[in-house]
Each structure stands twice: as structure tokens, then as C-alpha cells.
XYZ file of C-alpha atoms in Angstrom:
509
model
C 96.235 98.836 77.129
C 98.929 99.290 74.829
C 102.084 97.023 76.175
C 105.211 95.232 75.508
C 105.092 91.723 75.309
C 108.287 89.179 76.557
C 108.321 85.888 74.886
C 109.772 83.571 77.382
C 112.199 80.880 76.217
C 113.009 79.830 80.058
C 115.568 81.861 81.395
C 115.474 82.536 85.283
C 115.332 86.146 84.358
C 112.403 86.561 82.262
C 109.913 87.983 84.795
C 112.766 90.366 85.571
C 112.444 91.781 82.051
C 108.552 92.364 82.542
C 109.630 94.053 85.938
C 112.272 96.344 84.776
C 110.036 97.443 81.966
C 107.352 98.204 84.558
C 109.863 100.201 86.186
C 109.732 102.558 83.068
C 105.884 102.812 83.263
C 105.076 100.602 80.215
C 102.775 97.582 80.871
C 104.311 94.467 80.214
C 103.128 90.733 80.251
C 104.418 87.557 79.529
C 103.568 85.189 77.071
C 104.969 82.053 75.617
C 106.762 81.319 72.218
C 103.342 79.883 70.669
C 101.712 83.131 71.093
C 99.816 83.760 68.043
C 99.370 87.066 66.062
C 95.797 87.257 67.286
C 96.920 87.433 70.990
C 99.609 90.068 70.106
C 97.025 91.853 68.879
C 94.582 91.218 71.725
C 96.984 92.782 73.955
C 97.829 95.795 71.898
C 101.382 94.932 71.201
C 103.990 97.651 70.712
C 106.850 95.523 70.982
C 108.346 92.432 71.669
C 111.326 91.215 74.010
C 112.432 87.732 73.398
C 114.173 86.618 76.241
C 117.161 84.391 77.339
C 117.033 80.375 77.534
C 119.027 77.355 78.180
C 118.916 75.660 75.086
C 120.819 75.944 71.984
C 119.087 77.517 68.927
C 120.718 74.718 66.834
C 119.211 72.025 68.797
C 116.310 69.725 68.236
C 113.326 70.876 69.440
C 114.591 74.263 70.366
C 111.697 76.691 70.925
C 111.253 79.212 67.649
C 110.055 82.690 67.506
C 106.156 83.161 67.117
C 104.598 82.156 64.208
C 104.479 85.376 62.145
C 106.215 87.746 64.206
C 109.023 88.886 61.566
C 105.947 89.626 59.226
C 105.054 92.318 61.578
C 106.516 95.764 62.101
C 106.652 95.368 65.495
C 109.805 96.478 67.184
C 111.942 93.315 68.533
C 114.646 93.548 71.356
C 116.161 89.772 71.583
C 118.309 88.833 74.695
C 120.843 86.299 74.864
C 118.839 83.015 73.443
C 116.441 85.514 71.637
C 119.193 86.992 69.958
C 120.731 83.990 68.568
C 117.513 82.975 67.802
C 116.636 85.967 66.069
C 119.954 85.854 63.878
C 119.394 82.684 62.858
C 116.158 83.140 61.730
C 117.109 86.300 59.792
C 120.240 84.481 58.128
C 123.173 84.914 60.331
C 125.145 82.150 62.316
C 125.079 80.736 65.284
C 127.869 78.706 67.030
C 129.549 77.247 70.352
C 131.579 80.016 71.636
C 135.023 79.256 71.823
C 134.923 80.810 75.519
C 131.840 80.734 77.343
C 130.815 83.799 79.053
C 129.221 83.778 82.575
C 129.093 86.356 84.888
C 130.546 90.321 84.673
C 132.111 91.109 81.356
C 132.801 94.755 80.126
C 132.037 95.837 76.856
C 135.028 97.163 74.970
C 133.130 99.142 72.742
C 129.431 99.966 72.286
C 127.201 102.313 70.110
C 123.846 102.051 68.340
C 120.678 103.530 68.973
C 120.271 101.631 72.851
C 123.368 103.017 73.675
C 122.520 106.671 72.822
C 122.699 108.746 76.100
C 125.224 106.195 77.988
C 128.342 106.892 79.067
C 131.664 105.760 80.624
C 132.664 101.746 81.391
C 129.815 99.369 80.424
C 129.723 96.305 82.752
C 127.387 93.687 81.258
C 126.190 90.232 82.679
C 126.772 87.646 80.309
C 125.474 83.905 80.673
C 126.287 82.275 77.457
C 127.780 78.953 75.956
C 126.615 79.960 72.338
C 127.230 83.359 70.276
C 126.414 85.027 67.122
C 129.440 84.599 64.779
C 127.800 86.264 61.568
C 125.005 89.113 62.022
C 122.047 88.879 59.782
C 122.270 90.883 56.625
C 121.182 94.884 57.354
C 122.478 94.126 60.842
C 125.204 96.354 62.483
C 127.238 95.148 65.248
C 127.307 97.744 68.174
C 129.005 96.354 71.219
C 131.339 93.481 71.890
C 133.935 92.451 74.311
C 137.092 90.655 74.858
C 135.342 87.043 74.135
C 132.371 87.878 72.368
C 132.851 89.840 69.053
C 129.095 90.425 68.664
C 127.752 91.512 72.136
C 125.102 93.779 70.663
C 123.824 94.353 67.106
C 121.102 96.407 65.344
C 118.961 96.940 62.437
C 117.682 100.429 63.321
C 115.715 101.056 60.170
C 113.657 98.094 61.235
C 113.781 98.402 64.763
C 115.333 95.063 65.738
C 117.851 94.946 68.406
C 120.081 92.136 70.029
C 121.952 91.890 73.302
C 124.127 88.873 74.117
C 123.878 90.145 77.541
C 120.939 90.676 80.113
C 119.927 94.220 80.428
C 117.370 93.469 83.006
C 119.621 92.467 86.218
C 121.216 94.468 88.566
C 124.647 92.956 87.717
C 124.150 95.438 84.501
C 124.293 98.770 86.196
C 123.154 100.704 83.168
C 120.950 98.047 81.651
C 117.834 99.939 82.572
C 119.279 102.922 80.232
C 119.379 100.129 77.476
C 116.055 99.058 78.281
C 114.608 102.818 78.195
C 115.747 102.944 74.887
C 113.923 100.133 73.428
C 110.983 101.556 75.268
C 111.512 105.143 73.188
C 112.249 103.307 69.954
C 108.548 101.360 70.216
C 106.729 104.251 70.774
C 104.402 102.721 73.745
C 102.883 104.920 76.017
C 104.725 105.039 79.501
C 101.457 105.809 81.563
C 101.448 102.557 83.658
C 101.364 104.749 87.225
C 99.582 103.802 90.231
C 96.857 106.569 89.748
C 96.730 104.926 86.502
C 96.694 101.315 88.168
C 93.995 102.361 90.851
C 91.285 104.120 87.974
C 91.742 101.584 85.424
C 90.777 98.784 88.023
C 87.683 100.933 89.510
C 86.485 101.174 86.520
C 87.297 97.661 85.422
C 85.304 96.511 88.697
C 82.582 98.591 88.544
C 81.611 97.401 84.911
C 81.864 93.961 85.765
C 80.296 93.937 89.151
C 77.396 96.349 88.541
C 75.195 96.153 91.200
C 76.277 93.039 92.888
C 77.718 92.162 95.991
C 81.500 91.100 96.530
C 83.071 88.734 99.061
C 86.408 89.590 100.088
C 88.777 87.218 102.395
C 91.169 89.690 104.105
C 94.547 88.051 105.431
C 95.933 91.178 107.057
C 98.490 91.742 104.449
C 99.370 94.150 102.352
C 97.591 92.648 99.329
C 94.064 91.866 101.021
C 94.174 95.119 102.707
C 94.765 97.050 99.683
C 92.399 95.271 97.801
C 89.996 96.241 100.223
C 90.522 99.672 100.093
C 90.269 99.528 96.249
C 86.879 97.512 96.210
C 85.661 99.664 98.670
C 86.469 102.623 96.435
C 84.642 101.068 93.635
C 81.820 99.629 95.002
C 81.361 100.853 98.701
C 79.151 99.109 100.941
C 78.417 96.311 98.559
C 81.894 94.835 99.636
C 81.593 92.170 102.332
C 85.333 91.567 103.852
C 85.708 88.526 105.785
C 88.962 88.005 107.837
C 89.388 84.333 108.814
C 91.787 84.428 111.798
C 93.796 81.014 111.333
C 95.557 81.613 114.563
C 98.940 81.452 112.829
C 99.593 84.891 112.556
C 102.091 86.884 114.127
C 101.848 87.851 117.985
C 98.614 90.173 118.488
C 98.506 90.764 114.703
C 94.541 89.714 114.348
C 93.662 92.537 116.977
C 95.970 94.740 114.966
C 94.249 93.589 111.644
C 90.694 94.544 112.622
C 91.753 97.555 114.322
C 93.305 98.790 111.350
C 90.759 97.893 108.821
C 87.712 99.277 110.883
C 89.871 102.288 111.069
C 90.022 102.494 107.483
C 86.084 102.437 107.401
C 86.138 98.565 105.888
C 83.290 96.824 107.599
C 85.166 93.722 108.530
C 83.434 90.205 109.411
C 85.579 88.576 111.523
C 85.878 84.358 112.032
C 87.836 82.971 115.143
C 88.896 79.759 113.464
C 92.664 79.211 115.255
C 91.372 75.869 116.608
C 90.064 74.393 113.664
C 93.575 75.393 111.831
C 95.972 73.992 114.725
C 93.856 70.610 114.684
C 93.966 70.500 111.017
C 97.894 70.432 111.171
C 97.997 68.064 113.949
C 100.626 65.417 113.060
C 101.439 66.898 109.790
C 105.450 67.691 109.315
C 105.607 67.541 105.367
C 105.590 71.675 104.485
C 103.359 70.753 100.998
C 100.876 68.891 103.356
C 100.752 71.890 105.826
C 99.817 74.262 102.992
C 97.177 71.763 101.333
C 95.729 71.209 104.922
C 95.509 74.832 105.673
C 94.175 75.696 102.319
C 91.344 73.071 102.531
C 90.376 74.473 106.278
C 90.798 77.945 104.815
C 88.069 77.009 102.474
C 85.667 75.179 104.831
C 85.622 77.822 107.212
C 84.960 80.633 104.349
C 82.417 78.683 102.531
C 80.693 78.222 105.788
C 80.752 81.948 106.472
C 80.096 82.536 103.058
C 77.013 80.152 102.977
C 75.810 82.316 106.274
C 76.423 85.815 104.685
C 74.396 84.379 101.308
C 71.764 84.057 103.448
C 71.495 87.527 104.202
C 71.599 88.107 100.285
C 73.005 86.964 97.258
C 76.670 87.406 96.760
C 77.982 86.984 93.248
C 81.482 87.820 93.152
C 84.580 86.472 95.000
C 87.594 88.626 95.374
C 91.087 87.416 95.764
C 94.371 89.419 96.447
C 96.283 87.157 93.969
C 99.437 88.405 92.376
C 101.334 87.693 89.579
C 104.207 85.634 90.957
C 101.428 83.496 92.511
C 100.179 82.876 89.648
C 103.078 81.724 87.870
C 104.427 79.932 90.578
C 101.499 77.895 91.533
C 100.414 76.799 87.831
C 104.092 76.628 86.911
C 103.271 78.398 83.910
C 105.641 80.016 81.342
C 107.746 77.234 81.724
C 108.327 77.626 85.670
C 108.372 74.810 88.320
C 105.781 74.379 90.332
C 107.638 75.080 93.499
C 105.140 75.425 95.778
C 101.236 75.970 96.212
C 99.729 79.579 97.279
C 96.075 78.788 99.022
C 94.823 81.802 97.630
C 95.084 80.257 94.026
C 92.472 77.645 93.870
C 88.299 77.351 94.140
C 85.606 77.232 96.462
C 82.853 74.662 96.454
C 81.419 75.178 93.451
C 77.643 74.926 94.420
C 78.535 78.362 96.154
C 78.383 79.906 92.411
C 80.921 82.373 92.818
C 82.463 84.122 90.028
C 86.126 84.905 90.532
C 87.139 88.686 90.835
C 91.352 88.989 90.729
C 91.740 92.869 90.168
C 95.982 92.460 91.217
C 96.274 89.092 89.218
C 98.599 91.432 86.915
C 100.685 93.121 89.701
C 103.914 92.734 91.445
C 104.162 93.085 95.436
C 105.744 96.552 94.624
C 103.478 97.660 92.463
C 100.595 96.659 94.943
C 102.433 98.719 97.540
C 102.532 101.810 95.273
C 98.898 101.264 94.724
C 98.495 101.052 98.562
C 99.811 104.395 98.664
C 97.785 105.860 96.060
C 94.673 104.853 97.910
C 96.191 106.480 101.319
C 97.369 103.640 102.982
C 98.940 104.497 106.088
C 102.906 104.082 105.972
C 103.252 101.465 108.509
C 100.601 98.951 107.204
C 101.751 99.626 103.371
C 105.067 98.857 104.193
C 104.791 96.103 105.914
C 106.736 92.834 104.998
C 104.904 90.533 103.080
C 103.737 87.457 104.709
C 102.819 84.057 103.659
C 99.387 82.604 103.331
C 99.715 79.618 105.738
C 101.425 81.969 108.430
C 103.792 80.734 110.621
C 102.627 77.214 110.248
C 105.246 77.172 107.115
C 108.215 78.699 109.958
C 107.696 76.247 112.305
C 109.723 72.857 110.748
C 107.953 69.987 111.605
C 104.409 69.512 113.344
C 102.942 72.723 114.588
C 101.700 72.723 118.238
C 100.208 75.352 120.161
C 103.603 75.349 122.037
C 106.064 75.518 119.514
C 103.940 78.210 117.533
C 103.948 80.126 120.341
C 107.386 80.100 120.943
C 108.054 81.206 117.386
C 105.656 83.997 117.665
C 107.871 85.574 120.447
C 110.941 85.121 118.749
C 109.544 86.387 115.692
C 108.384 89.628 117.738
C 111.496 90.126 119.107
C 113.252 90.028 115.974
C 110.747 92.249 113.809
C 110.370 94.713 116.534
C 114.227 95.347 117.008
C 114.454 95.734 113.287
C 112.198 98.591 113.543
C 113.581 99.501 116.901
C 117.527 99.976 115.027
C 115.896 101.279 112.255
C 116.727 98.345 109.889
C 112.911 97.348 108.901
C 112.637 99.519 105.786
C 116.287 98.463 104.695
C 114.967 94.571 104.398
C 112.324 93.219 102.094
C 111.117 90.330 104.033
C 112.353 89.267 107.531
C 111.181 86.153 109.371
C 112.112 83.702 112.145
C 112.366 79.941 111.650
C 111.764 77.200 114.722
C 114.193 74.355 113.656
C 113.554 70.723 115.053
C 117.418 71.111 115.744
C 117.868 70.714 119.902
C 121.145 71.739 121.114
C 123.243 71.564 124.062
C 123.804 75.022 125.995
C 124.953 76.776 129.304
C 122.706 79.008 131.007
C 124.117 79.868 134.438
C 125.565 77.268 135.901
C 122.816 74.968 134.462
C 123.046 72.707 131.231
C 120.297 73.205 128.454
C 118.788 70.930 125.908
C 116.727 73.741 124.114
C 115.413 74.450 120.462
C 117.487 76.230 117.756
C 116.158 79.071 115.773
C 116.927 80.640 112.415
C 116.771 84.146 111.571
C 116.271 85.059 107.961
C 116.217 88.620 106.371
C 116.603 89.475 102.487
C 116.519 92.470 100.005
C 114.754 92.165 96.819
C 112.388 94.516 94.381
C 109.557 92.131 94.047
C 110.674 88.905 95.346
C 111.238 87.192 92.247
C 115.065 87.156 93.115
C 116.543 88.156 96.654
C 119.676 88.469 98.318
C 120.537 87.958 102.167
C 120.567 91.145 103.934
C 123.722 92.264 105.424
C 122.501 93.321 108.734
C 125.246 94.743 111.495
C 126.891 92.123 113.554
C 125.929 94.214 116.616
C 122.480 94.121 115.729
C 122.664 90.226 115.263
C 124.437 89.793 118.342
C 121.936 92.000 120.191
C 118.800 90.243 118.712
C 120.270 86.737 119.579
C 120.990 87.762 123.242
C 117.370 89.225 123.768
C 116.037 85.686 121.864
C 118.015 83.368 124.418
C 117.236 85.830 127.560
C 113.793 85.751 126.963
C 112.578 82.555 125.533
C 113.823 79.981 128.011
C 112.707 77.492 125.039
C 115.641 78.482 122.857
C 119.198 78.438 123.200
C 120.565 78.814 119.945
C 120.291 81.676 116.902
C 121.856 80.960 113.581
C 121.554 83.846 110.794
C 120.622 82.263 107.335
C 123.088 83.670 104.357
C 121.083 82.158 101.220
C 120.138 84.245 98.545
C 117.678 83.396 95.879
C 118.024 81.213 93.901
C 119.436 78.715 94.812
C 117.004 78.973 97.718
C 113.641 80.133 98.178
C 112.792 83.147 100.622
C 110.912 80.778 102.931
C 112.420 77.623 104.243
C 109.079 75.663 103.666
């Protein structure tokens, strides 16, 4: 499939570049600076984007341009560090800026191919300490700010463009228009749509699977539910979907999952393993240890069920709803830190002999929702907030006991139900409650209490890679707080989390 390739130089915004290009219906992927010409041909690259990065291009060991890139006729969009790297490689000069720019800046002048059709004030998000002092031969300066004389440059004849600012972030309101002009300059097909993704995935699954059976672990979330529908469309009754009920889901969610999937024609196999998971978590307080314990238990339960199902006929493939962010965060790929492990990235015992099938491995969360809509999944299921694989175990801070889990389930249910009641659910990307280990003094009637503190968190986001805390109305928060302390006797204090990602993560653990 024709693509645009984003070279990752360590910028926190690299994945956003990829996502914005996909919003323009272009398939884009992330590669490292050592990507080879052969790999670019394999990806059918029609253009290359060089990301920003934290280093200086003249520092020892600074990452360089991909080998042979400048010997090709591929269009190049170079952003921030990428622009400096491109300028230096082509004979320009880069130096430390007299005045560093961090935050919003206004382009004093702008023009050229990337700004065609853009009108009015152009606010750009800057984040740099170095800048291009002299552009390379053949390049024209196309934008500047009060502090940066060369904020954009281009060699239109060779379709090479440099931007000192970040067009991919929301803080550059007209940045998507700039990216669109680059997309047009590459001539790459703009056919990365939900319908195209479905058709391509179905064809790919059928080609690889043939007449074999596929085992699928379904959690009840949007990803695995949508994957179940996709696989059912591709191979029909040769899909064997298994729902391992960990007991760590939201209040009544296990039953809801079963009803929903059976109602969609998916022949679900449900395994009740709540006691096993709670037993595995006994005495564990560290969040990463919890994830690993849940992962091990899930594998043990799932493997036992797989062996039972294998006895009824060989199952060759195991399907997982792994997404692109899962892969990046778990592997620490492309220079990303290993923030936390994901239970669905990893293997079952080798003696089971499964071949892994991951049709959503290149998709972001919101793309999965678009696929779900194309497959006919009902809106109330399609638009459900993301839910972590380890479930509520990572929202109970400290040891997970049946009693503490039950408290959190009731609090969570009150919060999410209120969001739906006040028509705020779809205004948030994810909402959750956290049971903290903090107890505080309170007063109920004439009695002193010493009870739990719970934290509520709601964020807005596009794909979960970055997120901002949701500005929920104060009256709504007051109502929810009142309902929680009046209904859940074990809780006497409610706080609201106003941390964005970064620096925080969406989940507390």
C-alpha cells in the first residue's frame, strides 16, 4: 500500500505526525533513522517526513538522515530537528538560536507551496533551541517569526520542505492545512478510509488463514469486539471467540459483554475465572507486578481453554486486538520509553503452536472505532471508553481485595452513569475512578468517619497518545461527589484529577 514514512528522531510528537497524516486519509508508518532504501521501497513510500527531536544536529552521535534518502526523488517534509538536519546535509548552516522559542509564536510572514490556501494569522507551536541560520542552495525562505528569521523553507522544484514549527500539534491550528499541502505534493493516494481498512483486512485474513480456525480472546472492549466482527465477516464459523471473565470488569460488564456479542451473532465461549485472578493478585501492591500477575494468569486460563478447544479440532491461529500504541509502548520502539506493559502483547506457551494474527496492529484507537462503525457495531458499544486490559486492578491502588474491588465498581458505576445522564460521556475520551489507599476524617450526620478517598479522572483526546483533563462542569462534579459519598458508605472524600498527558499517564497505574 502506498505510504508516507515518518522518521522518528525521538520527538514526543512523532506519533502525532503519523496520526494527522491518517486523518488526511493517507497510510503512514513510523520508521527509525537507519531505515534502508530497500525498506522504503517495501513500504511503497511516496514521501518522507523527518520528525523533531531533542538533540542538536552538530552534537557527537546525533542521528542522521536515512542512508541514500537524498539520492532519491522522494518528497521530504522536515520538521524542527528534521529541518535542521536537512539544511545541514544540503549545505546550509545551523546554529544555537540567540533566543530559544518554546510555545506559541505568530508567523510574521508566510508563503510558498505549503501555505497555499492558508489565510489570516498563523499561530505556530515552537520548541527549539537551534535554528537554521543559512538555508541550503536552492531553498527559499517561506516563513519567519520575530525571533526566527527562517521558520520555513522550501525547494519547490525537488519537493523538499522544512518547518521549524510543529504543524502536527493542535497548538498550531492551521497545521493540518500545511500537512495537506505536503500530501498533495507527494501525490500519494488518499484512500486510507474505514471501508478500505475493512476490505483490506478481510482480504488479508482470508489469504493468510485459508481454511484454518482462529482463536480470539475477547475482553468486551471496543478493540476485541470489533476484531471479532471483522474476523467473523472474514472466516465465519471458523472463528472461536473466548471471553475470559477476570472479575476485574466494571459493575455487571461481564453479562453485558456476553449479551452484546451473542446478539451480534458471535458464538462466544465464556470462562468465569474471577477467583483465580483475585487469588493471583493477593498481597501484590506494585502496579507492574499486578500487570504481570494478571498477564500470567490470563495466559494460564486462556491456554487451558485453548487446549480444551484444540481437542475438538486443530486451531492454527491466535488473533489479538493489539493496536499501534500498544506495540510502541510495550516494546519501547522508535526510541519510546517502556512506560508500562500490555497484557495482550506477549505469547502463550510455545507448545500450543499458535501463529499470531494481529489485523489491528497498525491502527490507532479512533481508527478502530471507524472500522466498528463500518462493520455495523451499535453506537453505545462502538463509542465505549477505552478500558485497560488489567481492568480495575490497576485502578485499585495497593492490594486488590474483593471488598476494595466492589467499592470501586460502585463508585465507577455512579461516575460513568452520571456522565451518560448529563450527556457528557461522548465529550470525554476516557473516564475512570481510582480507589486510593488514602483514608481521611469526615463527618456524616453527627458521626465521625474515617473512610476511603476516591479520585475521579476524565480526559479528552483523539488517540490516547496525548490527553488533556476534561473541564467537566463544577455542578456536575458536585452532584457526582454527593452521590458517591451518600451511596458508598466506605467513601467520604472525592477528588478530581487535573493532570494532562504528558506529564501524567491517563491511568494512575
